[in-house]
CSV table of C-alpha atoms and ligand atoms in Angstrom, one decimal:
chain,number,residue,atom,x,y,z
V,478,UNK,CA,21.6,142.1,-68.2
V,479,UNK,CA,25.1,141.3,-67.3
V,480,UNK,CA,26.4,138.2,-65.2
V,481,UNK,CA,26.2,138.4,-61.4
V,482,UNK,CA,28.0,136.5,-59.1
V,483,UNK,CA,26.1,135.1,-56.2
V,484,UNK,CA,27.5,136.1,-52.7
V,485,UNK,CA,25.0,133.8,-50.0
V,486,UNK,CA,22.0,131.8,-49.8
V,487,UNK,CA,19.4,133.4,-48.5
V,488,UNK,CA,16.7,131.8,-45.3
V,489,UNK,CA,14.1,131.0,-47.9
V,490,UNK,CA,16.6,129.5,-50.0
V,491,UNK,CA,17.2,131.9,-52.7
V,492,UNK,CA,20.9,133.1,-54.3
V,493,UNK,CA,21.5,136.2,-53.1
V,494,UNK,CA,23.7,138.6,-55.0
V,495,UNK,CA,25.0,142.1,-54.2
V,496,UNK,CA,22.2,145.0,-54.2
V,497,UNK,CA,20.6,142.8,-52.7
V,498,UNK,CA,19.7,141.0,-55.9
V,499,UNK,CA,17.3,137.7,-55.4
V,500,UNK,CA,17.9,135.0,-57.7
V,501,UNK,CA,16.0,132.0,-57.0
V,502,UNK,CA,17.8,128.3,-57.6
V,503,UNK,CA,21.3,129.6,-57.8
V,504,UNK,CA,24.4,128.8,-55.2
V,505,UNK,CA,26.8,130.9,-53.6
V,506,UNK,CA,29.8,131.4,-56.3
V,507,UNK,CA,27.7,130.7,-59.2
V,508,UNK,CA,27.6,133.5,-61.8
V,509,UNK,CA,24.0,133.8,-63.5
V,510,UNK,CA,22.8,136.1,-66.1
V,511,UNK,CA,18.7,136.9,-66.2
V,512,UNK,CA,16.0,139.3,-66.5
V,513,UNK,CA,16.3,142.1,-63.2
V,514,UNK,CA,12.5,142.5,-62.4
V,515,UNK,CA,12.9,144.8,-58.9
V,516,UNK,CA,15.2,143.1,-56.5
V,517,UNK,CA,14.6,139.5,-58.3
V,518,UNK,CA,16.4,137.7,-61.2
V,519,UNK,CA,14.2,136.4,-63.1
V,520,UNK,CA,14.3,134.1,-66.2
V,521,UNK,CA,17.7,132.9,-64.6
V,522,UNK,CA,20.3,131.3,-66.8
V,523,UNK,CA,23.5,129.9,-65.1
V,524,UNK,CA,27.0,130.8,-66.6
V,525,UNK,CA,29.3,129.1,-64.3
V,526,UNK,CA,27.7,126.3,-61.8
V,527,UNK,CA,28.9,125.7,-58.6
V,528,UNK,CA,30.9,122.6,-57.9
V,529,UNK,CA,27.4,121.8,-55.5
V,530,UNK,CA,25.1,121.3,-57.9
V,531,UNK,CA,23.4,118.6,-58.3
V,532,UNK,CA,20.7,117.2,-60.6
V,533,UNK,CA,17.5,117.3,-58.5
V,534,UNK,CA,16.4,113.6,-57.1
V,535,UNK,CA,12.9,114.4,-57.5
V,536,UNK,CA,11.5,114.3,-61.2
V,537,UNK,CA,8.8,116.7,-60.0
V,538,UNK,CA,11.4,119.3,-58.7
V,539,UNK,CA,11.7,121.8,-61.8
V,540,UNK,CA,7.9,123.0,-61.1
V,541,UNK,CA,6.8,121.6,-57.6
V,542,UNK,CA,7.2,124.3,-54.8
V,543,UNK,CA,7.8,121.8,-52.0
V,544,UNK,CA,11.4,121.6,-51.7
V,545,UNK,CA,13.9,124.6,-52.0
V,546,UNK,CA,17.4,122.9,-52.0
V,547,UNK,CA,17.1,120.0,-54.5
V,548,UNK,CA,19.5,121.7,-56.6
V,549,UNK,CA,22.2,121.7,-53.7
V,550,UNK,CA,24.0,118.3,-53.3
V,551,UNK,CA,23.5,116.8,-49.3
V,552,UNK,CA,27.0,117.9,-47.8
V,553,UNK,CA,26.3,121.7,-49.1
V,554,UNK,CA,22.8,121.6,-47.6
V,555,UNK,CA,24.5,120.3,-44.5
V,556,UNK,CA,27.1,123.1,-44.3
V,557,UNK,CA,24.7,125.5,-44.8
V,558,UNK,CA,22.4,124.4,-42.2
V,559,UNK,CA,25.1,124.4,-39.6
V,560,UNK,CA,26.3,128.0,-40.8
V,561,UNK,CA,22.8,129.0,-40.4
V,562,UNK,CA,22.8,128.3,-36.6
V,563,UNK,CA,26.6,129.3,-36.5
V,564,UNK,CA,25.4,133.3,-37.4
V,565,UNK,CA,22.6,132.9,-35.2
V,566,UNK,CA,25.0,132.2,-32.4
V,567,UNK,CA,27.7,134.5,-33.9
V,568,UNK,CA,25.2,137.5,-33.7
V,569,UNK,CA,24.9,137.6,-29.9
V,570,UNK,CA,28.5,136.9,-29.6
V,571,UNK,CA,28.5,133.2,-28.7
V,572,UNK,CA,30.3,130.9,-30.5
V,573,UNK,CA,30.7,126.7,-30.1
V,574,UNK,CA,31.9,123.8,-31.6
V,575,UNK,CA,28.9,122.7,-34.3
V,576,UNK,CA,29.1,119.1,-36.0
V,577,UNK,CA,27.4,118.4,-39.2
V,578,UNK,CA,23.2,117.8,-39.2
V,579,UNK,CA,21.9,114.7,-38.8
V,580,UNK,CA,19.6,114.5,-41.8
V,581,UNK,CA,16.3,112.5,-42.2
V,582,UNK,CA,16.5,110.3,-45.3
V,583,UNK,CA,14.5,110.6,-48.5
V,584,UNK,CA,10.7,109.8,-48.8
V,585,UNK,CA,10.8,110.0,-44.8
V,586,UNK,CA,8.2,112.8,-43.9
V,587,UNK,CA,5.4,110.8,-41.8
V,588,UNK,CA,2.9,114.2,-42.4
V,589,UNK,CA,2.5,116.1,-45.5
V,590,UNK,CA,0.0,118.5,-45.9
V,591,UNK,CA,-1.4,118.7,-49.5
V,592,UNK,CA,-3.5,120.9,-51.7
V,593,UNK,CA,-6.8,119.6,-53.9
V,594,UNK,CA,-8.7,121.0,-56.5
V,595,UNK,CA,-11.3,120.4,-58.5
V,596,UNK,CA,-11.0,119.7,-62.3
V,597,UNK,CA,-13.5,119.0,-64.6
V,598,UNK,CA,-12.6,115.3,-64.3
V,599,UNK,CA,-12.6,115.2,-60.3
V,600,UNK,CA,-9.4,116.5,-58.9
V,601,UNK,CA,-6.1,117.1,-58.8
V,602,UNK,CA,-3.7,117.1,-55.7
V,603,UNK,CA,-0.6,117.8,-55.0
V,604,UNK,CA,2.0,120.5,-53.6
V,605,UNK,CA,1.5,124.1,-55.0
V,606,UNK,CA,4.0,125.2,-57.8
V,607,UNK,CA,6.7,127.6,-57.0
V,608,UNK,CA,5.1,131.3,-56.2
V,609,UNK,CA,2.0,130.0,-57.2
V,610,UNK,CA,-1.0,128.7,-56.5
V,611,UNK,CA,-0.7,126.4,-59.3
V,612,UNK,CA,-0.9,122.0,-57.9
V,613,UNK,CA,1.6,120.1,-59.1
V,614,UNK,CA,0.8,116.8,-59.1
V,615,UNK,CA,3.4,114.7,-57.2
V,616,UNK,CA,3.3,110.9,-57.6
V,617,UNK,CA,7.0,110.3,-57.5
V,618,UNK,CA,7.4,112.5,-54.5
V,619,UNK,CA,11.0,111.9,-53.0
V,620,UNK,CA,10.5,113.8,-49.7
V,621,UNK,CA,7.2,112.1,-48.2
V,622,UNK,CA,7.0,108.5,-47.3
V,623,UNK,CA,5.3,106.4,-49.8
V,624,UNK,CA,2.0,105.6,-48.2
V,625,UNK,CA,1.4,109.2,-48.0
V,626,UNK,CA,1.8,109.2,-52.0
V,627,UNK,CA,0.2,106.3,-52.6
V,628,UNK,CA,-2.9,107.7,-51.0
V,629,UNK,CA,-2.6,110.7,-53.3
V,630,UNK,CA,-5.9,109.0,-55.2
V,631,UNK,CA,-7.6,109.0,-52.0
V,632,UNK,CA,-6.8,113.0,-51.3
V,633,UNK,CA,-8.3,113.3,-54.9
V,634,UNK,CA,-11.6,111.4,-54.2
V,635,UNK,CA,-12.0,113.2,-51.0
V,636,UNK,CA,-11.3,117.2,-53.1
V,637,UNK,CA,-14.2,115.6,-55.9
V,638,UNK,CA,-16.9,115.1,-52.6
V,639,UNK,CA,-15.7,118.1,-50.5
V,640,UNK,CA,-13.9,120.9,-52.5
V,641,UNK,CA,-16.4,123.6,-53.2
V,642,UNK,CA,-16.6,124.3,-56.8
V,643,UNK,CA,-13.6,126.8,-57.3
V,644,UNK,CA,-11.8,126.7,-53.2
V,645,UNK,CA,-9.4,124.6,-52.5
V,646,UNK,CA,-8.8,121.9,-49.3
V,647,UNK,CA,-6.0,121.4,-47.9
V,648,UNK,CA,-5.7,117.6,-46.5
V,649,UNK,CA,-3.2,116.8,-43.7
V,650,UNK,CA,-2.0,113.0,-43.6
V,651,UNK,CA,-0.2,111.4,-40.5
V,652,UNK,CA,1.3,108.1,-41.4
V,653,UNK,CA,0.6,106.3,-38.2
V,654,UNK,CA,1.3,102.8,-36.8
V,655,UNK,CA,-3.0,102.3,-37.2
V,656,UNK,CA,-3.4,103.6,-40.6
V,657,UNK,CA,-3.4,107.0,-42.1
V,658,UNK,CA,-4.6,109.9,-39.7
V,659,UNK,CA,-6.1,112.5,-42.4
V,660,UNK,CA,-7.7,116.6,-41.6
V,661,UNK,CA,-9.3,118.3,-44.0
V,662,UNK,CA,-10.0,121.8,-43.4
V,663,UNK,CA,-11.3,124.9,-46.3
V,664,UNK,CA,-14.0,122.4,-47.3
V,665,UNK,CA,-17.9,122.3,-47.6
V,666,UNK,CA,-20.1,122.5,-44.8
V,667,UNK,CA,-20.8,119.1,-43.2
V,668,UNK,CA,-23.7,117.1,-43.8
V,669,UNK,CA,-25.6,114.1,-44.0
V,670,UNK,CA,-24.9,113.0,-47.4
V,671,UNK,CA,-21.1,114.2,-47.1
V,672,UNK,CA,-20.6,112.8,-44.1
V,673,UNK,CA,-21.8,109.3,-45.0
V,674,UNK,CA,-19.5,109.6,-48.4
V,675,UNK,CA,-16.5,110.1,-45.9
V,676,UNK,CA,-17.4,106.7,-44.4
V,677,UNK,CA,-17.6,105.0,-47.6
V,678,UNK,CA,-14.4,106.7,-48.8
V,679,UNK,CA,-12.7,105.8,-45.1
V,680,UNK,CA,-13.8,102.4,-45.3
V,681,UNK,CA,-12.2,101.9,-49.6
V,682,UNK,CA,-8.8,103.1,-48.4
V,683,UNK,CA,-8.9,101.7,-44.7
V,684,UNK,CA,-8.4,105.4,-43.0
V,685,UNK,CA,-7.9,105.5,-39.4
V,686,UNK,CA,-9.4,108.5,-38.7
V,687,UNK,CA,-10.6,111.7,-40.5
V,688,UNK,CA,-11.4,115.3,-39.4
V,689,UNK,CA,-12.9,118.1,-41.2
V,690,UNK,CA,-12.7,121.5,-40.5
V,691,UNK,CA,-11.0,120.2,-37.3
V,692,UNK,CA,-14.2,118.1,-36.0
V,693,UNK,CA,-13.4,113.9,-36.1
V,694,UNK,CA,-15.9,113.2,-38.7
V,695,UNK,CA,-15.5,109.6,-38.1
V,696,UNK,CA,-13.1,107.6,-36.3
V,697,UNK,CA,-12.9,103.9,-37.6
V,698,UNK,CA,-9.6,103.0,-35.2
V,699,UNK,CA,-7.4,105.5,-32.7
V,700,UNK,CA,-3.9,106.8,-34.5
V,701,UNK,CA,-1.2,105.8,-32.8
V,702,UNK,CA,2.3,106.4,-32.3
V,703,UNK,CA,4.7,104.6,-30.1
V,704,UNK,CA,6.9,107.5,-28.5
V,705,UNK,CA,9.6,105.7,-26.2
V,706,UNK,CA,8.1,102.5,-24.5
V,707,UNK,CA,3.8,104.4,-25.2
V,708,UNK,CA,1.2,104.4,-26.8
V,709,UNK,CA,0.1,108.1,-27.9
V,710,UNK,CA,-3.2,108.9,-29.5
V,711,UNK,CA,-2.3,112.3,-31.0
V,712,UNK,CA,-5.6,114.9,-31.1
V,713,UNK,CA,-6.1,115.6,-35.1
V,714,UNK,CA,-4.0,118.0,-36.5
V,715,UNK,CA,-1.8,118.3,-33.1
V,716,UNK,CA,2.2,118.9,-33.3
V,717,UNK,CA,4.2,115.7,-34.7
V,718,UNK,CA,7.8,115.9,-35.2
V,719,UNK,CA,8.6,115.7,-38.9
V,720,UNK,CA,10.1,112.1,-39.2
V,721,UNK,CA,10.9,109.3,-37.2
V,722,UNK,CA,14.2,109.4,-37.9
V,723,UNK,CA,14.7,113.3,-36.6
V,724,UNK,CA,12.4,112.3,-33.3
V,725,UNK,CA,14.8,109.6,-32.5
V,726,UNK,CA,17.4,112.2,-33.3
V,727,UNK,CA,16.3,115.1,-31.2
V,728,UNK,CA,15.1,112.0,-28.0
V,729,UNK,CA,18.6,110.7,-28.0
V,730,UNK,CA,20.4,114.4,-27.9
V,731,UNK,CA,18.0,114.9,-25.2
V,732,UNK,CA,18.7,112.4,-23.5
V,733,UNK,CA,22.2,112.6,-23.7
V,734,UNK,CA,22.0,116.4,-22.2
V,735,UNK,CA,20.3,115.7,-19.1
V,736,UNK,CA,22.0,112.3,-17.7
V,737,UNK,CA,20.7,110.9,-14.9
V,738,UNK,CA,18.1,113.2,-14.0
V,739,UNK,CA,16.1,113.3,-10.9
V,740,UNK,CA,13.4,115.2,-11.5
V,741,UNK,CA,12.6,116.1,-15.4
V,742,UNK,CA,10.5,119.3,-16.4
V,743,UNK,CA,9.5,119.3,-19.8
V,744,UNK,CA,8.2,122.7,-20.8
V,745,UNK,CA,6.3,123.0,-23.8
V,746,UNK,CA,5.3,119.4,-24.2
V,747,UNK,CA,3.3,118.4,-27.0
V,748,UNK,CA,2.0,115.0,-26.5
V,749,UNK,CA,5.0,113.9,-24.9
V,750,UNK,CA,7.6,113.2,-27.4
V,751,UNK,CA,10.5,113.5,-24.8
V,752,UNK,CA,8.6,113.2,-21.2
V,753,UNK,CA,7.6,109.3,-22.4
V,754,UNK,CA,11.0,108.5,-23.4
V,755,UNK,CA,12.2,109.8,-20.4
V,756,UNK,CA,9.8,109.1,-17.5
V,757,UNK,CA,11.7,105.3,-18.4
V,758,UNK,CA,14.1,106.5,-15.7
V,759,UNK,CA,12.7,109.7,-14.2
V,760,UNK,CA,9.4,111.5,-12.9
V,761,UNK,CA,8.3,113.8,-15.4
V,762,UNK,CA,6.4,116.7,-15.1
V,763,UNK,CA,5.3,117.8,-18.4
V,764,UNK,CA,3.6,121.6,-19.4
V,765,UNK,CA,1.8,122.4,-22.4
V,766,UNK,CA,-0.7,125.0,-23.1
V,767,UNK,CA,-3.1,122.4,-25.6
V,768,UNK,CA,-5.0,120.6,-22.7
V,769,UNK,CA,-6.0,117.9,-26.1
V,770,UNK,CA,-2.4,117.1,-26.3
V,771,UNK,CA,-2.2,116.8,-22.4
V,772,UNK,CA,-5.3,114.4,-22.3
V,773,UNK,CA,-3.3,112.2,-25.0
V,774,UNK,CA,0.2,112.3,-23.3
V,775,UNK,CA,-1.9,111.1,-19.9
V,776,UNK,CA,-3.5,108.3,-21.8
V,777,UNK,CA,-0.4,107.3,-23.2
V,778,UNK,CA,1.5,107.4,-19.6
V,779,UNK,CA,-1.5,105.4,-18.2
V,780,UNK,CA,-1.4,102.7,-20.4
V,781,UNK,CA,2.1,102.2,-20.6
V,782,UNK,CA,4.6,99.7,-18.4
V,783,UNK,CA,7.2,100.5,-16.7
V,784,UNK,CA,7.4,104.2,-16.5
V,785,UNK,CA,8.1,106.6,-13.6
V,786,UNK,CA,5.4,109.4,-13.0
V,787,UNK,CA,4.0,111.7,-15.3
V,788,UNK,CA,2.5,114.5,-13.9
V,789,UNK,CA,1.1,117.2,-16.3
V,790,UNK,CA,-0.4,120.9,-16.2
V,791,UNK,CA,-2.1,122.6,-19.5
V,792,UNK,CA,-0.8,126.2,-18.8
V,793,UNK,CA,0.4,128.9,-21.4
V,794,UNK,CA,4.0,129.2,-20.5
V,795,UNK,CA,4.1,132.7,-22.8
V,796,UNK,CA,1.9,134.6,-20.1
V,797,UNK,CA,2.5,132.2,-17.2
V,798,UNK,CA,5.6,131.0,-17.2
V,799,UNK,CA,6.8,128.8,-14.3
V,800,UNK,CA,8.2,131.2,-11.4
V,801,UNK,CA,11.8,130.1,-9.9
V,802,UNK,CA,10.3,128.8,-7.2
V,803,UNK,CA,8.3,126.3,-9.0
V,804,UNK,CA,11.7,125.5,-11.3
V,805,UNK,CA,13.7,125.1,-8.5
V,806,UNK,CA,12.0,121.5,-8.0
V,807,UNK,CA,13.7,120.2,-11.1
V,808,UNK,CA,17.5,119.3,-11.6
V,809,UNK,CA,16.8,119.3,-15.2
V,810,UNK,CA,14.1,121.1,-18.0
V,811,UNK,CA,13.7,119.8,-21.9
V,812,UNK,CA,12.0,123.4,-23.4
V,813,UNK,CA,11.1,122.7,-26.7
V,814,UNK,CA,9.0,126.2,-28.0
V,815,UNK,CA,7.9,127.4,-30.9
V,816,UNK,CA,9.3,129.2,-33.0
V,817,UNK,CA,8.6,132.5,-31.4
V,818,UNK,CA,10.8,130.9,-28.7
V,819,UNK,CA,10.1,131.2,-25.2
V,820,UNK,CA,11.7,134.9,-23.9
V,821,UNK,CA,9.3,135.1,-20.6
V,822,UNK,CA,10.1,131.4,-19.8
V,823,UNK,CA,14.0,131.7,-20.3
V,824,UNK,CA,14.3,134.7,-18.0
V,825,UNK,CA,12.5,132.6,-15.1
V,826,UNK,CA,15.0,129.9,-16.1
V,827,UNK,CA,18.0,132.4,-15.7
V,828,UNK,CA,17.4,132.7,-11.6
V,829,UNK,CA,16.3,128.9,-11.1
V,830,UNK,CA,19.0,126.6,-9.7
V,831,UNK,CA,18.3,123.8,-12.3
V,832,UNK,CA,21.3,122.3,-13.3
V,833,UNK,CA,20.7,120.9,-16.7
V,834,UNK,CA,18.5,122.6,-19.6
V,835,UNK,CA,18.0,120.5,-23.0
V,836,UNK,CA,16.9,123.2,-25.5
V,837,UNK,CA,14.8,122.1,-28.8
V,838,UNK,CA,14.3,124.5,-31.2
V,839,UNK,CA,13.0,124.6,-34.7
V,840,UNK,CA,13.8,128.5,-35.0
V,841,UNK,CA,18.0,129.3,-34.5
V,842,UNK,CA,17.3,132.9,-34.2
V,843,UNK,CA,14.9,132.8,-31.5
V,844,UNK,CA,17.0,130.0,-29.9
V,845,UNK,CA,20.3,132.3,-29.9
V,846,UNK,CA,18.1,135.4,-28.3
V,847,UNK,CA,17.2,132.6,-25.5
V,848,UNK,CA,20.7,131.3,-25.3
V,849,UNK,CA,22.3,134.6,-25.1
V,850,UNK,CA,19.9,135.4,-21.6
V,851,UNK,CA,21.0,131.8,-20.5
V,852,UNK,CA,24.6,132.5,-20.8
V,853,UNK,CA,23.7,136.4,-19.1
V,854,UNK,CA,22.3,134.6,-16.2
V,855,UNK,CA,25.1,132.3,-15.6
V,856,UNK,CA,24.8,129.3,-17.5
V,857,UNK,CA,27.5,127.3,-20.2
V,858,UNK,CA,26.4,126.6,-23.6
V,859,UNK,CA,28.3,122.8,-23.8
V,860,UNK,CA,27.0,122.0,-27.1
V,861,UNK,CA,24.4,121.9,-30.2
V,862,UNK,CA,23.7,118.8,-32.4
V,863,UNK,CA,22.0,120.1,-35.6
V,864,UNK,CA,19.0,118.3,-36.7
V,865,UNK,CA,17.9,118.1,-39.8
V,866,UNK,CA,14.4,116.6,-40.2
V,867,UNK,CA,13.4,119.2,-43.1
V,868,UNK,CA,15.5,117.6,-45.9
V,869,UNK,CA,15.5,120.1,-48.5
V,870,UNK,CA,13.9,122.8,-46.8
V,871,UNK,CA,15.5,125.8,-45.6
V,872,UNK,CA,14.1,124.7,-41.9
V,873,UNK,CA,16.6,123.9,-39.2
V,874,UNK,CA,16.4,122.2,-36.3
V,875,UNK,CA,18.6,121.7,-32.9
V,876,UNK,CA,18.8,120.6,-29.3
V,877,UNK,CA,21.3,122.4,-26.7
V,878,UNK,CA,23.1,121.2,-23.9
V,879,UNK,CA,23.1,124.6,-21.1
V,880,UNK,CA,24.3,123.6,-18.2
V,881,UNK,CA,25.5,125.5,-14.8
V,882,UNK,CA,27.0,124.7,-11.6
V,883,UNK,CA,28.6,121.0,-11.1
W,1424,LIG,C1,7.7,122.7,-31.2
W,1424,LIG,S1,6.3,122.0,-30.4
W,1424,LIG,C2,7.0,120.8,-29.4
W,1424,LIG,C3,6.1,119.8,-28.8
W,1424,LIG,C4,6.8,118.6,-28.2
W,1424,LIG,N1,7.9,118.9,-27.4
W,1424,LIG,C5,7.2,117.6,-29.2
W,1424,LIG,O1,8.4,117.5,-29.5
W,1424,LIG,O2,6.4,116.9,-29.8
W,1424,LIG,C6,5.8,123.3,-29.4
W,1424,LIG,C7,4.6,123.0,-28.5
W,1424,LIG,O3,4.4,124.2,-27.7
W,1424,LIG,C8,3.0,124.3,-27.5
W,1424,LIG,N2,2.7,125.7,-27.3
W,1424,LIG,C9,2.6,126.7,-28.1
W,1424,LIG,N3,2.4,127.9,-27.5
W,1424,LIG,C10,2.4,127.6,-26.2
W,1424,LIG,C11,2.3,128.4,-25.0
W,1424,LIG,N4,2.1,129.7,-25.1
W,1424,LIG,N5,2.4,127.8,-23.8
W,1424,LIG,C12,2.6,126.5,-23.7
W,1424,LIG,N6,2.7,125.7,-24.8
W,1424,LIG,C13,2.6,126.2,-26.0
W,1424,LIG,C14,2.4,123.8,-28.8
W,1424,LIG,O4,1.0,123.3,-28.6
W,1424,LIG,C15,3.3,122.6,-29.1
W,1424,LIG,O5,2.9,121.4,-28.6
């Protein structure tokens, strides 16, 4: 066919040229020639680069489906992301000052989840291929941290005892400060003999805990994660920011949004990943619908020195959100939802008197819908630091400063 000229990049990643015509791996202003197969380009050759390509860092990048920007060099990624949550905003007609991301470095993802398979010589894990469901093996993995690679063997040994013959498992490591934390979930049935091969297995490669299909099998030591001056002992499989680099990024925006709080709400709390840090110099109460992750931010709280009160409530803030009255006790709320975004608890937000609202989101679109009934109800959108804890993902990340009143 003839050449085409990419317009944009699309969310998943792809070039996107008029029609619209899908051509994955190719950059806005590149000109590409390929086969048309529907609305994809496929077989894509490129006829004229863009000045922002780069030559992937990853070795396993050409065939492994893990990343979707290698290709891009780190300030066109960057750009990008921050244009991404520009439109977002642009769409419901609100528009602010955006700096660059703050991106997480290479080989810095603390939790991968990867895919095993049986071979006829024992197994094979990795990430899937690109639009397949194809495993690349990925030793020289540039996005995870290297203990989750290096235990790449270990995901292997575990697919030869617990893959059924042709399913596959999907195995979630969490690099923690006690050892690796590691799920397992589309496996075979427990039993005896399995069960005392994981302890074997645990014991060779000095696992802290393992699950599978979301029971603790075995538990040789707690996980744990020090989140501001605690302790946490995450439940398996439960929410983790990405990297420690993007938590200390998103605790420090936080932070810096609601100074010198009185009285902190944190609405959709996880384990606690903001109310530890902050209950340093506030009370905290802290909201979450996982009563597991609410057991674990408690523990954490009780053990620790030095902090203010943490008091808690598991509740689902999608059909109960907290009324106005019950805001009204706060002079400042961190909601962090996901990424359907929190519509039921915004619009209780929107008559409260709280002064200060720090809002995470992993989802700009959901976040600008949100924003927009913030700014309908009276509050100022002061500003948005971009995070970028996805490095080489389409994913984008961001804490808001909304503030009204004095
Ligand atoms: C993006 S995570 C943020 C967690 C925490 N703030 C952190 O940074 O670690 C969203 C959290 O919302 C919780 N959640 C999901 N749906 C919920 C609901 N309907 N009501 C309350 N919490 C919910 C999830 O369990 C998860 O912990």
């Amino acid at each position: 066919m003839t050449d085409v000229t990419i317009q944009r990049l699309g969310h998943l990643g792809d070039g996107i040229a008029h029609g619209p015509l899908y051509v994955p791996g190719a950059l806005p202003g590149e000109v590409v020639t390929g086969q048309r197969d529907g609305d994809v380009l496929k077989d894509v050759k490129i006829v004229t680069p863009s000045d922002a390509r780069v030559k992937p860092p990853c070795s396993h990048a050409r065939s492994c489906g893990g990343c979707q920007l290698q290709h891009a060099s780190d300030a066109f990624v960057a750009e990008w992301k921050r244009d991404v949550v520009r439109q977002a905003l642009g769409a419901h007609g609100i528009s602010v000052d955006l700096e660059l991301p703050i991106t997480s470095p290479p080989q810095s993802r603390r939790r991968a989840s990867f895919s095993v398979r049986r071979t006829k010589k024992g197994a094979l894990a990795g990430f899937h291929m690109k639009g397949s469901d194809t495993i690349v093996s990925v030793p020289h993995c540039q996005l995870v941290h290297p203990d989750l690679t290096a235990a790449l063997p270990m995901v292997e040994a575990l697919g030869a005892l617990g893959a059924s013959r042709k399913g596959e498992l999907s195995v979630l490591l969490t690099r923690t400060d006690t050892g690796l934390d590691v799920s397992v979930t589309g496996g075979k049935e427990m039993d005896v003999a399995l069960h005392q091969a994981l302890a074997d297995l645990a014991r060779e490669y000095d696992l802290a805990r393992i699950a599978w299909d979301r029971e603790v099998a075995l538990q040789r030591r707690a996980p744990v994660l020090t989140v501001g001056e605690a302790e946490v002992s995450p439940p398996s499989g439960a929410f983790l920011q990405a990297t420690q680099e993007g938590e200390a990024a998103l605790i420090a925006a936080v932070k810096e949004a609601l100074i010198k709080p009185k009285a902190v709400l944190d609405l959709f709390a996880g384990c606690g990943t903001f109310a530890l840090p902050l209950a340093k110099t506030a009370p905290v109460h802290a909201v979450e619908s996982d009563r597991d992750m609410i057991n674990a931010l408690d523990h954490a709280w009780r053990n620790a020195q030095g902090l203010k009160r943490v008091t808690h409530e598991a509740r689902d803030l999608f059909r109960n959100p907290l009324i106005t009255e019950e805001l009204n006790r706060f002079d400042a709320v961190v909601i962090d939802p996901p990424r359907a975004g929190a519509m039921a608890q915004v619009a209780e937000l929107g008559n409260s008197t709280v002064s200060r609202i720090a809002h995470v989101s992993c989802n700009p679109s959901t976040f600008a819908r949100d924003t927009a009934t913030l700014i309908h109800a009276g509050y100022d959108l002061e500003w948005v630091r971009v995070v970028d804890q996805f490095r080489w993902s389409t994913h984008v990340e961001l804490v808001a400063l909304l503030r009204r009143g004095t």
